[in-house]
Tab-separated table of C-alpha atoms in Angstrom:
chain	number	residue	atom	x	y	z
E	43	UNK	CA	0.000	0.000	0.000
E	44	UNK	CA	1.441	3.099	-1.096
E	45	UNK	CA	0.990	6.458	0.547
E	46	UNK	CA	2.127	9.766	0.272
E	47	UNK	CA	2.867	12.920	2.429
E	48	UNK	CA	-0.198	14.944	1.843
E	49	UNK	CA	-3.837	14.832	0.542
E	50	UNK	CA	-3.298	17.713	-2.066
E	51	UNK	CA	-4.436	17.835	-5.269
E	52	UNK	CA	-2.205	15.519	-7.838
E	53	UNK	CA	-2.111	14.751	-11.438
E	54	UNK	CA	-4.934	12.513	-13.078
E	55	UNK	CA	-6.212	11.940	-8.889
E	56	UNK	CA	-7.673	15.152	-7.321
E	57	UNK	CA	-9.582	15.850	-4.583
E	58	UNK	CA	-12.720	16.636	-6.440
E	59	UNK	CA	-11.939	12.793	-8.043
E	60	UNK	CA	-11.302	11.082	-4.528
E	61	UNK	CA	-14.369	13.339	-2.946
E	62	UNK	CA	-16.932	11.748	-5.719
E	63	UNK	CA	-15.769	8.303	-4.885
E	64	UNK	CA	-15.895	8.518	-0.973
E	65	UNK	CA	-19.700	8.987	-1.496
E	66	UNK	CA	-20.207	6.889	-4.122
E	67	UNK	CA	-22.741	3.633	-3.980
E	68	UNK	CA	-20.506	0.309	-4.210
E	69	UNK	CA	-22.118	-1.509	-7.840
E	70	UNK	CA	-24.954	-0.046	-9.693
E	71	UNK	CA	-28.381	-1.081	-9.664
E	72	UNK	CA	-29.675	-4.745	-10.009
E	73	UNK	CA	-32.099	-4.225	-12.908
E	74	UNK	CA	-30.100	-5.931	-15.162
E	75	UNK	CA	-30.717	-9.176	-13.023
E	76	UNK	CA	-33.631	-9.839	-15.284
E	77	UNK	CA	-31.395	-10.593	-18.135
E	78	UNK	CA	-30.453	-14.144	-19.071
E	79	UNK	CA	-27.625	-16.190	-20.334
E	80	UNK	CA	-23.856	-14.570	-20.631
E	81	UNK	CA	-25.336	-11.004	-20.967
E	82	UNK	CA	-27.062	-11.487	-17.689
E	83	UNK	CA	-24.134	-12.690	-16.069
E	84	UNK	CA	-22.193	-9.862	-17.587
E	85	UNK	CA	-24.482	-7.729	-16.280
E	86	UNK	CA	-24.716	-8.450	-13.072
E	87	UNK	CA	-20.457	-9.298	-12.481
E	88	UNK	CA	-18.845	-6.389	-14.449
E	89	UNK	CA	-20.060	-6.056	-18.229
E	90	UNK	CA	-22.499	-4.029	-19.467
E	91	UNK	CA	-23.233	0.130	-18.251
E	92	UNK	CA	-21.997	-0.752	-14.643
E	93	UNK	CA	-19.208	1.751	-13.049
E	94	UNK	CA	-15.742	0.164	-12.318
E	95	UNK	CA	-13.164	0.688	-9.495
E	96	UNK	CA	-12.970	4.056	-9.455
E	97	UNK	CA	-16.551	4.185	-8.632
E	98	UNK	CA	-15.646	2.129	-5.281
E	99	UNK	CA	-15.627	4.109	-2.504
E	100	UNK	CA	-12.416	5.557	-0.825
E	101	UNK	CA	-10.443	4.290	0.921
E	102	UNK	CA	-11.984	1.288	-0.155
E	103	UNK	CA	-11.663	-2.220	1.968
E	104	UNK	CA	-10.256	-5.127	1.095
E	105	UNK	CA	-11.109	-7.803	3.173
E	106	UNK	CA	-7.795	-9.420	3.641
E	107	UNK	CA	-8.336	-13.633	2.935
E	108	UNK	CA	-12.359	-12.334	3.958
E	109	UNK	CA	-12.949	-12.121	6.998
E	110	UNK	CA	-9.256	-13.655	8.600
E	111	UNK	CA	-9.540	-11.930	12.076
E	112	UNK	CA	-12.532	-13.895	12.770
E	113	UNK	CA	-12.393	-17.088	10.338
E	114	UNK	CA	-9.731	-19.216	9.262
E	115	UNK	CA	-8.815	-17.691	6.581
E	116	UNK	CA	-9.917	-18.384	2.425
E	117	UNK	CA	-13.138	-20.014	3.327
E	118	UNK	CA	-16.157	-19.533	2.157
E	119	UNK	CA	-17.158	-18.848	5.855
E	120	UNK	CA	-14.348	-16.292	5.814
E	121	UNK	CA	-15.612	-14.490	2.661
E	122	UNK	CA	-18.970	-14.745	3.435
E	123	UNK	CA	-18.386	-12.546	7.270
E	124	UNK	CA	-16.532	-10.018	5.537
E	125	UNK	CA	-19.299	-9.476	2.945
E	126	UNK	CA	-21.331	-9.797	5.379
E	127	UNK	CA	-19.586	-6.857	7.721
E	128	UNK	CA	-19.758	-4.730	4.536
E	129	UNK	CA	-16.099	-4.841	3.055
E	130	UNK	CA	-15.710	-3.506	-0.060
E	131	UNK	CA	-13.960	-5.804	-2.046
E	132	UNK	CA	-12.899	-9.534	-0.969
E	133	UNK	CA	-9.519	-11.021	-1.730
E	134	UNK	CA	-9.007	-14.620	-2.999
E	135	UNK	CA	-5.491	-15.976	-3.751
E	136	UNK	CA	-4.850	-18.695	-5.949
E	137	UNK	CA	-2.734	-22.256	-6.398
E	138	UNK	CA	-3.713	-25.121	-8.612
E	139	UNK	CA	-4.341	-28.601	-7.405
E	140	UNK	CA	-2.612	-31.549	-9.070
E	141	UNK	CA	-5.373	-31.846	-11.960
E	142	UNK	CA	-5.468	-28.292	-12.589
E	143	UNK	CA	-8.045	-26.593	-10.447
E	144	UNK	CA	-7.406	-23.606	-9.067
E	145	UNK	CA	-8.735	-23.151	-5.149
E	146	UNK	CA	-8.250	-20.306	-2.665
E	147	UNK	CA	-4.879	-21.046	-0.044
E	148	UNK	CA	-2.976	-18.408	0.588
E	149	UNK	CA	0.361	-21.043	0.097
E	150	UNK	CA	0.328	-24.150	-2.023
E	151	UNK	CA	2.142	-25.614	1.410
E	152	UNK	CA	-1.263	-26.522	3.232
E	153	UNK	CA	0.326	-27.548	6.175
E	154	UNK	CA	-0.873	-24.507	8.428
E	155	UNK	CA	-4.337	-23.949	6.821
E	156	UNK	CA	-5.828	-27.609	6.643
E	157	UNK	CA	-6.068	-30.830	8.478
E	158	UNK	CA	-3.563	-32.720	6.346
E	159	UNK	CA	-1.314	-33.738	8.822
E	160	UNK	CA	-4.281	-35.815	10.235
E	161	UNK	CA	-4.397	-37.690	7.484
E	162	UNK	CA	-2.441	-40.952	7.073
E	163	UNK	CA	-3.174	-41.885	3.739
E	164	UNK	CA	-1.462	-38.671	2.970
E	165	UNK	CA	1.403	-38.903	5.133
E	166	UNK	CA	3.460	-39.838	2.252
E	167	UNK	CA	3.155	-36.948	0.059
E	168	UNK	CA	4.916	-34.520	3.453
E	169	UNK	CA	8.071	-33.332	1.012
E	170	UNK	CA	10.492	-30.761	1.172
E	171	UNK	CA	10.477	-28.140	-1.850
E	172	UNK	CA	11.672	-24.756	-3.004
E	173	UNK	CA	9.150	-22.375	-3.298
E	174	UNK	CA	10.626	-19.219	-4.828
E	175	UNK	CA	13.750	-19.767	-3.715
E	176	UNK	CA	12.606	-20.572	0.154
E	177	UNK	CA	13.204	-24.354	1.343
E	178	UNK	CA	9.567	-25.622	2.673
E	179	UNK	CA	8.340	-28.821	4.336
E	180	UNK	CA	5.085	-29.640	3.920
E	181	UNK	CA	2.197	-30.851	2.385
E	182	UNK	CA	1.554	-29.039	-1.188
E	183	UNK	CA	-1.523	-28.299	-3.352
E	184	UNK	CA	0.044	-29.533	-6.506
E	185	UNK	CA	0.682	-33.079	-5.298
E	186	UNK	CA	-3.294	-33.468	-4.541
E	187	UNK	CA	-6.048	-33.755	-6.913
E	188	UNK	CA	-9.115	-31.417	-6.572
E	189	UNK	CA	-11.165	-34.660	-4.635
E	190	UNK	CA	-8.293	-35.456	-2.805
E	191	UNK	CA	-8.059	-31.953	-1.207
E	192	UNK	CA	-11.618	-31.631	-0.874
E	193	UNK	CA	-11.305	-34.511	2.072
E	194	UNK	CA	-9.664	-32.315	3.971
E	195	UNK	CA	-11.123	-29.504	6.036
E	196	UNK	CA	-9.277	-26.300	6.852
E	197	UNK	CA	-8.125	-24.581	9.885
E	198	UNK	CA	-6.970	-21.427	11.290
E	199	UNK	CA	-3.503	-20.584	10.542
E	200	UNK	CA	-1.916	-18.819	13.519
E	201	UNK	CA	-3.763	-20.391	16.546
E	202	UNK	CA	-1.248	-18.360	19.090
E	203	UNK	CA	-2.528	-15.371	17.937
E	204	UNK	CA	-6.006	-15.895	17.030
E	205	UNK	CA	-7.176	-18.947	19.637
E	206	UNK	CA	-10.893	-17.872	19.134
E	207	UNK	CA	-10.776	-18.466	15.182
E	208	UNK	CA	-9.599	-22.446	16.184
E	209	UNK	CA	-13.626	-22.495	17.299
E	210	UNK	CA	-14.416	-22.783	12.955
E	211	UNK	CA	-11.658	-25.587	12.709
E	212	UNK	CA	-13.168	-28.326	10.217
E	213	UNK	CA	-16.060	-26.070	9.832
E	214	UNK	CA	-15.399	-25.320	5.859
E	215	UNK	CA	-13.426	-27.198	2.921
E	216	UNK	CA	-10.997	-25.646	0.892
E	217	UNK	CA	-13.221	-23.832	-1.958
E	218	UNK	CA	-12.328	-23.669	-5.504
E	219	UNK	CA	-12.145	-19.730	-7.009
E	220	UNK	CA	-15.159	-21.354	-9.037
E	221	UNK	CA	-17.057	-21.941	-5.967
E	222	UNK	CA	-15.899	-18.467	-4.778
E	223	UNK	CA	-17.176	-17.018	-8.301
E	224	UNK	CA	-20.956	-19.071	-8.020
E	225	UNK	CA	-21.143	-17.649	-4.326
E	226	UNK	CA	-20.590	-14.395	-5.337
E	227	UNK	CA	-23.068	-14.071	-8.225
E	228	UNK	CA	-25.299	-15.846	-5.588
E	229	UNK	CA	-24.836	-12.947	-3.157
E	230	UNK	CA	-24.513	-10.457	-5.646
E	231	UNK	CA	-28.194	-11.559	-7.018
E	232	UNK	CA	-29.544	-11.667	-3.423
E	233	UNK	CA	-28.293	-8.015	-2.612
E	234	UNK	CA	-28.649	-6.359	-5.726
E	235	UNK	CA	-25.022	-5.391	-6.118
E	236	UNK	CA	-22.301	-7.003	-7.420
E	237	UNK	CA	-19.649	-8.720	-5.024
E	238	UNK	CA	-15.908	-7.321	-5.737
E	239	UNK	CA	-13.171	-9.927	-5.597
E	240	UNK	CA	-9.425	-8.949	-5.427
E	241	UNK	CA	-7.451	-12.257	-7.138
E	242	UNK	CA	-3.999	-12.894	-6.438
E	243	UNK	CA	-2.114	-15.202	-8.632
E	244	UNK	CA	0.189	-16.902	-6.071
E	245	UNK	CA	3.896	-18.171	-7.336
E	246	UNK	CA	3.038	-18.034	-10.790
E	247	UNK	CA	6.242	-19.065	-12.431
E	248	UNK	CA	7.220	-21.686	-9.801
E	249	UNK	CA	4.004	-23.464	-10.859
E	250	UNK	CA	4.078	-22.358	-14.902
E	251	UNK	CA	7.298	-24.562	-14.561
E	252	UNK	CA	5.052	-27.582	-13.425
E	253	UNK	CA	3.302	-27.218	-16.119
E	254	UNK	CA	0.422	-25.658	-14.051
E	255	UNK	CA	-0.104	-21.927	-15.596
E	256	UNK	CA	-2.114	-20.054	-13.752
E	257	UNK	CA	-3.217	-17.194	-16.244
E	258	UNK	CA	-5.091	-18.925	-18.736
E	259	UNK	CA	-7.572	-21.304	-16.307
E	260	UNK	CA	-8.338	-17.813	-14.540
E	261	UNK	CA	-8.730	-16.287	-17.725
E	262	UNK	CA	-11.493	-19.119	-18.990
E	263	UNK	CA	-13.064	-18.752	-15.369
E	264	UNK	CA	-13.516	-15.119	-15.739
E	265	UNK	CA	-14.919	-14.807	-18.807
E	266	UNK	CA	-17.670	-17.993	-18.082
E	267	UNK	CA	-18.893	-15.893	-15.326
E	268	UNK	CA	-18.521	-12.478	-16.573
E	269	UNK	CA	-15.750	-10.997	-15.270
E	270	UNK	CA	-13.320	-10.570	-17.823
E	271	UNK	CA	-14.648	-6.922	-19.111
E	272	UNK	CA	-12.811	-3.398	-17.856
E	273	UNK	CA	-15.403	-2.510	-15.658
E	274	UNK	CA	-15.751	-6.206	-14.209
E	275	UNK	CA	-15.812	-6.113	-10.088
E	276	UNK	CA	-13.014	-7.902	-9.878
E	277	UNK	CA	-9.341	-6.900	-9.550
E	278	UNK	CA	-6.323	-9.557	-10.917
E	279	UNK	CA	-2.830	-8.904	-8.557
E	280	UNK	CA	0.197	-10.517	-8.640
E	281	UNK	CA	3.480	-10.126	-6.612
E	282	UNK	CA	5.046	-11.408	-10.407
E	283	UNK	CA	4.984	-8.265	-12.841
E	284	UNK	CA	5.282	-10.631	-15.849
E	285	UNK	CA	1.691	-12.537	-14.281
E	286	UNK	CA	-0.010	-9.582	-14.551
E	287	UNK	CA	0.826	-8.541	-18.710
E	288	UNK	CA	0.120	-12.091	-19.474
E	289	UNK	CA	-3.772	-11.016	-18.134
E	290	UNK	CA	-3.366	-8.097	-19.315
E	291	UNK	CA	-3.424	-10.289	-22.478
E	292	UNK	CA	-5.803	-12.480	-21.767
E	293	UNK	CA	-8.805	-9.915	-20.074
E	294	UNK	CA	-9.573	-7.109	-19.849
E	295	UNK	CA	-10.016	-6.600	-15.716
E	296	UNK	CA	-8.883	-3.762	-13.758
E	297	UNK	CA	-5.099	-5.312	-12.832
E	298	UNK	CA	-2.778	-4.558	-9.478
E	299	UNK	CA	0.862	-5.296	-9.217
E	300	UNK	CA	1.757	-6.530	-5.717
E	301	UNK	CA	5.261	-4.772	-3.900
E	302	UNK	CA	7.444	-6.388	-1.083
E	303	UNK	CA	10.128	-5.267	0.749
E	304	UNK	CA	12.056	-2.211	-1.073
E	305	UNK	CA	14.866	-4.874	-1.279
E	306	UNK	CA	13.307	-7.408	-2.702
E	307	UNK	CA	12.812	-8.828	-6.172
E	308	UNK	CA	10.019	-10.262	-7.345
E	309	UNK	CA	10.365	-14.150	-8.402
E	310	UNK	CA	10.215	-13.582	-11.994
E	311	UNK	CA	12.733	-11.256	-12.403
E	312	UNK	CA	15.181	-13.470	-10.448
E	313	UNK	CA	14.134	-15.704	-12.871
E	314	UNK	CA	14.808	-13.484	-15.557
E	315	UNK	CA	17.799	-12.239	-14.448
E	316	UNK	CA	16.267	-8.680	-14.417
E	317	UNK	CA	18.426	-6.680	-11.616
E	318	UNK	CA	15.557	-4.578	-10.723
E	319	UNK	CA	14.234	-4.404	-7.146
E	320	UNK	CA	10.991	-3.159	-5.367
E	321	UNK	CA	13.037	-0.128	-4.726
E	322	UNK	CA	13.314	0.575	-8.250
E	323	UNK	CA	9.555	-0.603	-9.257
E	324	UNK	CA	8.696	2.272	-7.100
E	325	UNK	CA	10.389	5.143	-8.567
E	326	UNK	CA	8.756	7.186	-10.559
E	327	UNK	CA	10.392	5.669	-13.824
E	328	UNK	CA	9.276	2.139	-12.370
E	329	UNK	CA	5.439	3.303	-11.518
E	330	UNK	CA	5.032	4.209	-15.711
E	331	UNK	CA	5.916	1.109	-16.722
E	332	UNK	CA	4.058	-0.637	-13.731
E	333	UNK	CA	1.391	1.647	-15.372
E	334	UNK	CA	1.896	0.461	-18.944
E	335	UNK	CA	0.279	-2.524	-18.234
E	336	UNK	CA	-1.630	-2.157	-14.721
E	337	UNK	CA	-4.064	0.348	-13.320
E	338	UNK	CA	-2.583	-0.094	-9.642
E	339	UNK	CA	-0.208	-1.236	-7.122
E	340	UNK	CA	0.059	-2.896	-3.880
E	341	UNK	CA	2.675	-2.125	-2.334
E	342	UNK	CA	3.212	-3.284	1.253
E	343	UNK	CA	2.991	-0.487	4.279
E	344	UNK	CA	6.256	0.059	4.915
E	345	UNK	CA	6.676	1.214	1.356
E	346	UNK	CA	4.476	4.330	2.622
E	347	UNK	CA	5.649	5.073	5.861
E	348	UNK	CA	8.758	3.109	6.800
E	349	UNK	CA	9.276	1.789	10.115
E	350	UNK	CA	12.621	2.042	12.305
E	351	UNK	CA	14.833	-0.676	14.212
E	352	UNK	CA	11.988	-0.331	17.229
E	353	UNK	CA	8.836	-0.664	14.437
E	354	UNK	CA	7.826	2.582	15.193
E	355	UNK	CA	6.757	4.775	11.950
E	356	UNK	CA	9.230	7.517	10.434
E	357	UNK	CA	8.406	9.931	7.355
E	358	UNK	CA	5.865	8.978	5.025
E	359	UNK	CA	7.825	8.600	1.499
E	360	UNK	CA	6.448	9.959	-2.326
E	361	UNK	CA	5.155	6.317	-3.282
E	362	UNK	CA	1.525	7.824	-2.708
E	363	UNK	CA	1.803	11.180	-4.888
E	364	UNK	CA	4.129	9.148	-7.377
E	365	UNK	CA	1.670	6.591	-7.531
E	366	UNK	CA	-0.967	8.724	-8.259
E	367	UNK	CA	1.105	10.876	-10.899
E	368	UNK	CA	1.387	8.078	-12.925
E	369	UNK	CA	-2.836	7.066	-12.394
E	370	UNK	CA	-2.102	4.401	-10.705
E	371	UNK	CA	-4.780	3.489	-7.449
E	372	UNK	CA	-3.096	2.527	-4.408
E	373	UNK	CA	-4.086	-0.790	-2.243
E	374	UNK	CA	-1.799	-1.011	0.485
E	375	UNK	CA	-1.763	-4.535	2.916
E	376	UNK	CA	-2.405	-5.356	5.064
E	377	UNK	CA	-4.019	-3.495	8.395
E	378	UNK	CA	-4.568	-5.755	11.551
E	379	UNK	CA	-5.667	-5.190	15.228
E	380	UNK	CA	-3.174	-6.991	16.984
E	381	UNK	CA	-0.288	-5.108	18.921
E	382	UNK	CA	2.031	-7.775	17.367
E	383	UNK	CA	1.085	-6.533	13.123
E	384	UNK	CA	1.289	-2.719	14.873
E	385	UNK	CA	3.526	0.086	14.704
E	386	UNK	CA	5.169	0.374	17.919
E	387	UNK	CA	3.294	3.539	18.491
E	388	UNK	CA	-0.058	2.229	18.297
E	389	UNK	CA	0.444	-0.647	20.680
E	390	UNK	CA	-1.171	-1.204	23.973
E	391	UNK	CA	-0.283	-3.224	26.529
E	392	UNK	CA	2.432	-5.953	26.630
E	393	UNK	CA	0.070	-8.517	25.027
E	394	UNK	CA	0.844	-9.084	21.765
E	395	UNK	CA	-2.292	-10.846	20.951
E	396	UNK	CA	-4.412	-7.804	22.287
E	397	UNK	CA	-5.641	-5.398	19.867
E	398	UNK	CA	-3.900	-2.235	19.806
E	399	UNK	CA	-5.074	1.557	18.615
E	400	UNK	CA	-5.858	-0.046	14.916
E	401	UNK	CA	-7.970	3.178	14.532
E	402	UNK	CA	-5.312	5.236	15.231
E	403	UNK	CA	-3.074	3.326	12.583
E	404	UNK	CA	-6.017	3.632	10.136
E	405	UNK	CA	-5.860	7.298	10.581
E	406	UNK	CA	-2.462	7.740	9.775
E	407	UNK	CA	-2.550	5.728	6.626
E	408	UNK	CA	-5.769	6.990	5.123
E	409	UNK	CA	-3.851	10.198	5.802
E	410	UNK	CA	-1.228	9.511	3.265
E	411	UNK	CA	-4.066	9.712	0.367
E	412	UNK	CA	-4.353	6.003	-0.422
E	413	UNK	CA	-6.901	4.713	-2.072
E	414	UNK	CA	-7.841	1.165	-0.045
E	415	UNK	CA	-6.486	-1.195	1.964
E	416	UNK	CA	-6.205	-4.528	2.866
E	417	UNK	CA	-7.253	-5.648	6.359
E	418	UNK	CA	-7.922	-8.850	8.439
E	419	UNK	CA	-10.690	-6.836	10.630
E	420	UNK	CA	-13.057	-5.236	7.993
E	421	UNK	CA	-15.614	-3.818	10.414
E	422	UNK	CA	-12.606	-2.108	12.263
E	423	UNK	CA	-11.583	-0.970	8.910
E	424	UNK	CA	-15.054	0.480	8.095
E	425	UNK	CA	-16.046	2.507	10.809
E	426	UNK	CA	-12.092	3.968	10.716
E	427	UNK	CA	-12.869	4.679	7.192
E	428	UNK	CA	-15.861	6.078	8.207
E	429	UNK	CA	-14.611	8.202	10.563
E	430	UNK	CA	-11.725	9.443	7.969
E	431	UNK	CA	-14.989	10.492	5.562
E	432	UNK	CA	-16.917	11.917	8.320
């Protein structure tokens, strides 16, 4: 998430732009819903006359995995709360299965998130693998067909911190992203607005190398359910640059480049052998061509206001005015209430399980001008964007 020093006036993303979307209605109408076949489905998921995401409102909230302060996260129980609480836009990251189905994990390596370990007749596929250029021992999406994963039930993924989520253990499967796609033109039917997803292609060329693209079975998925189109309510992201111009070539989607550490590089360019870092993707010369082929960046929040050796925040940097000079929307990640995710300042107590002053972290990043953000707690997120608005 990117953020800049001030809230004045900047080129191609004004005030009098960001004022219009603050108020402005999430979707349009549902009168399309009467339609039938693809044009209805169009209609109602992103085709058609329907505003896109700069009609969202700002700052607009992600909900981070759905609902993940409350549900283990990338279930359909998760996604459902965070609808539910009123979140703007809900994320969905993606990894295929053995036989090519993609399904929502936030990591192929399902040890953490599912009940795979529990499994015997799975105890021999535990291997050891390199992920991006990180050694991991696990259990791993790609070495499971679609039925075979659907035996297992998921689970929440840091139980230290979040002991009350362990409650929903078992409760939900791990979906598919077509699952995730029928529920949302379920909901979006039932409310009269369409759902917005936020789709992250997870290690894109480790599994293109498996012969397990990613691009093109999202690609067919969108378009079957209508979400391929420029104004579709859905946004494609990718911490791979090279992920997001194969969409780009593929649909036509509103797309988001994903940013690390400043010193960090994403996987395909170490794959590539391009030197560039995160450091130089968010110069000004690095935000055109991110522009050349996205419409916006997340970049995480220390990119916007770095922290020191303590974790307590400095000087807010250009990314947000730079950003937004090259008209490029900003969706920062990711917010939590915990004193443990916190800058040091907004910490309270010596619990690091106990929320913190999150509203007073909200505060200071909506300050910087950005336009969303991803968070684990999207009611917190709400009312602070709320109270930013108000």
């Amino acid at each position: 998430m990117a953020q800049g020093s001030s809230k004045k006036e900047q080129p191609g993303n004004g005030l009098g732009r960001r004022a219009v979307l603050g108020a402005a209605v999430l979707g349009a109408g549902a009168s399309t819903l009467a339609l039938t076949g693809t044009a209805r489905a169009d209609e109602r998921n992103g085709g058609g006359d329907h505003g896109g995401y700069r009609d969202l409102p700002v700052p607009t909230v992600i909900g981070h995995r759905g609902a993940s302060g409350y549900r283990p996260e990338h279930t359909l129980g998760s996604y459902q709360l965070a609808l539910d609480m009123g979140a703007h836009v809900i994320e969905q990251d993606l990894v295929p299965t053995k036989d090519g189905h993609l399904v929502c994990r936030h990591e192929n390596d399902i040890t953490a998130t599912t009940d795979v370990s529990a499994h015997p007749e799975f105890a021999d596929r535990k291997a050891t693998k390199s992920v991006d250029g990180v050694s991991l021992t696990g259990w791993f999406t790609e070495d499971f067909t679609l039925a075979e994963l659907k035996t297992l039930r998921a689970k929440e993924r840091i139980p230290g911190t979040r002991q009350r989520n362990t409650l929903y253990d078992g409760r939900w499967d791990v979906p598919t992203f077509e699952e995730v796609l029928r529920w949302a033109e379920k909901e979006g039917k039932k409310r009269g607005k369409r759902v917005w997803l936020h789709v992250e292609t997870k290690h894109p060329t480790y599994f293109r190398k498996l012969g397990l693209g990613l691009e093109e079975p999202l690609a067919k998925l969108l378009r079957r359910y209508g979400r391929h189109k420029k104004n579709s309510a859905t946004f494609l992201q990718s911490f791979e640059p090279s992920s997001i111009q194969k969409l780009a070539k593929l649909v036509d989607a509103p797309r988001v480049v994903l940013l690390s550490t400043a010193n960090s590089r994403p996987w395909d360019f170490v794959e590539a052998g391009d030197p560039r870092t995160v450091a130089d993707l968010v110069k000004p010369e690095g935000l055109r061509w991110i522009a050349s082929y996205a419409q916006g960046i997340g970049p995480t929040l220390d990119l916007i206001i770095p922290r020191d050796a303590a974790g307590k925040l400095t000087q807010p940097t250009t990314l947000v005015p730079d950003a937004h000079a090259a008209d490029l929307i900003l969706h920062p990640y990711t917010m939590r209430n915990e004193n443990s995710f916190l800058p040091l300042e907004f910490r309270r107590g010596t619990d690091p399980n106990a929320y913190g002053d999150a509203f007073g972290a909200f505060k200071v990043w909506f300050d910087t001008g950005i336009d969303g953000i991803f968070s684990d707690n999207a009611d917190t997120a709400l009312l602070a964007a709320a109270d930013f608005k108000g």
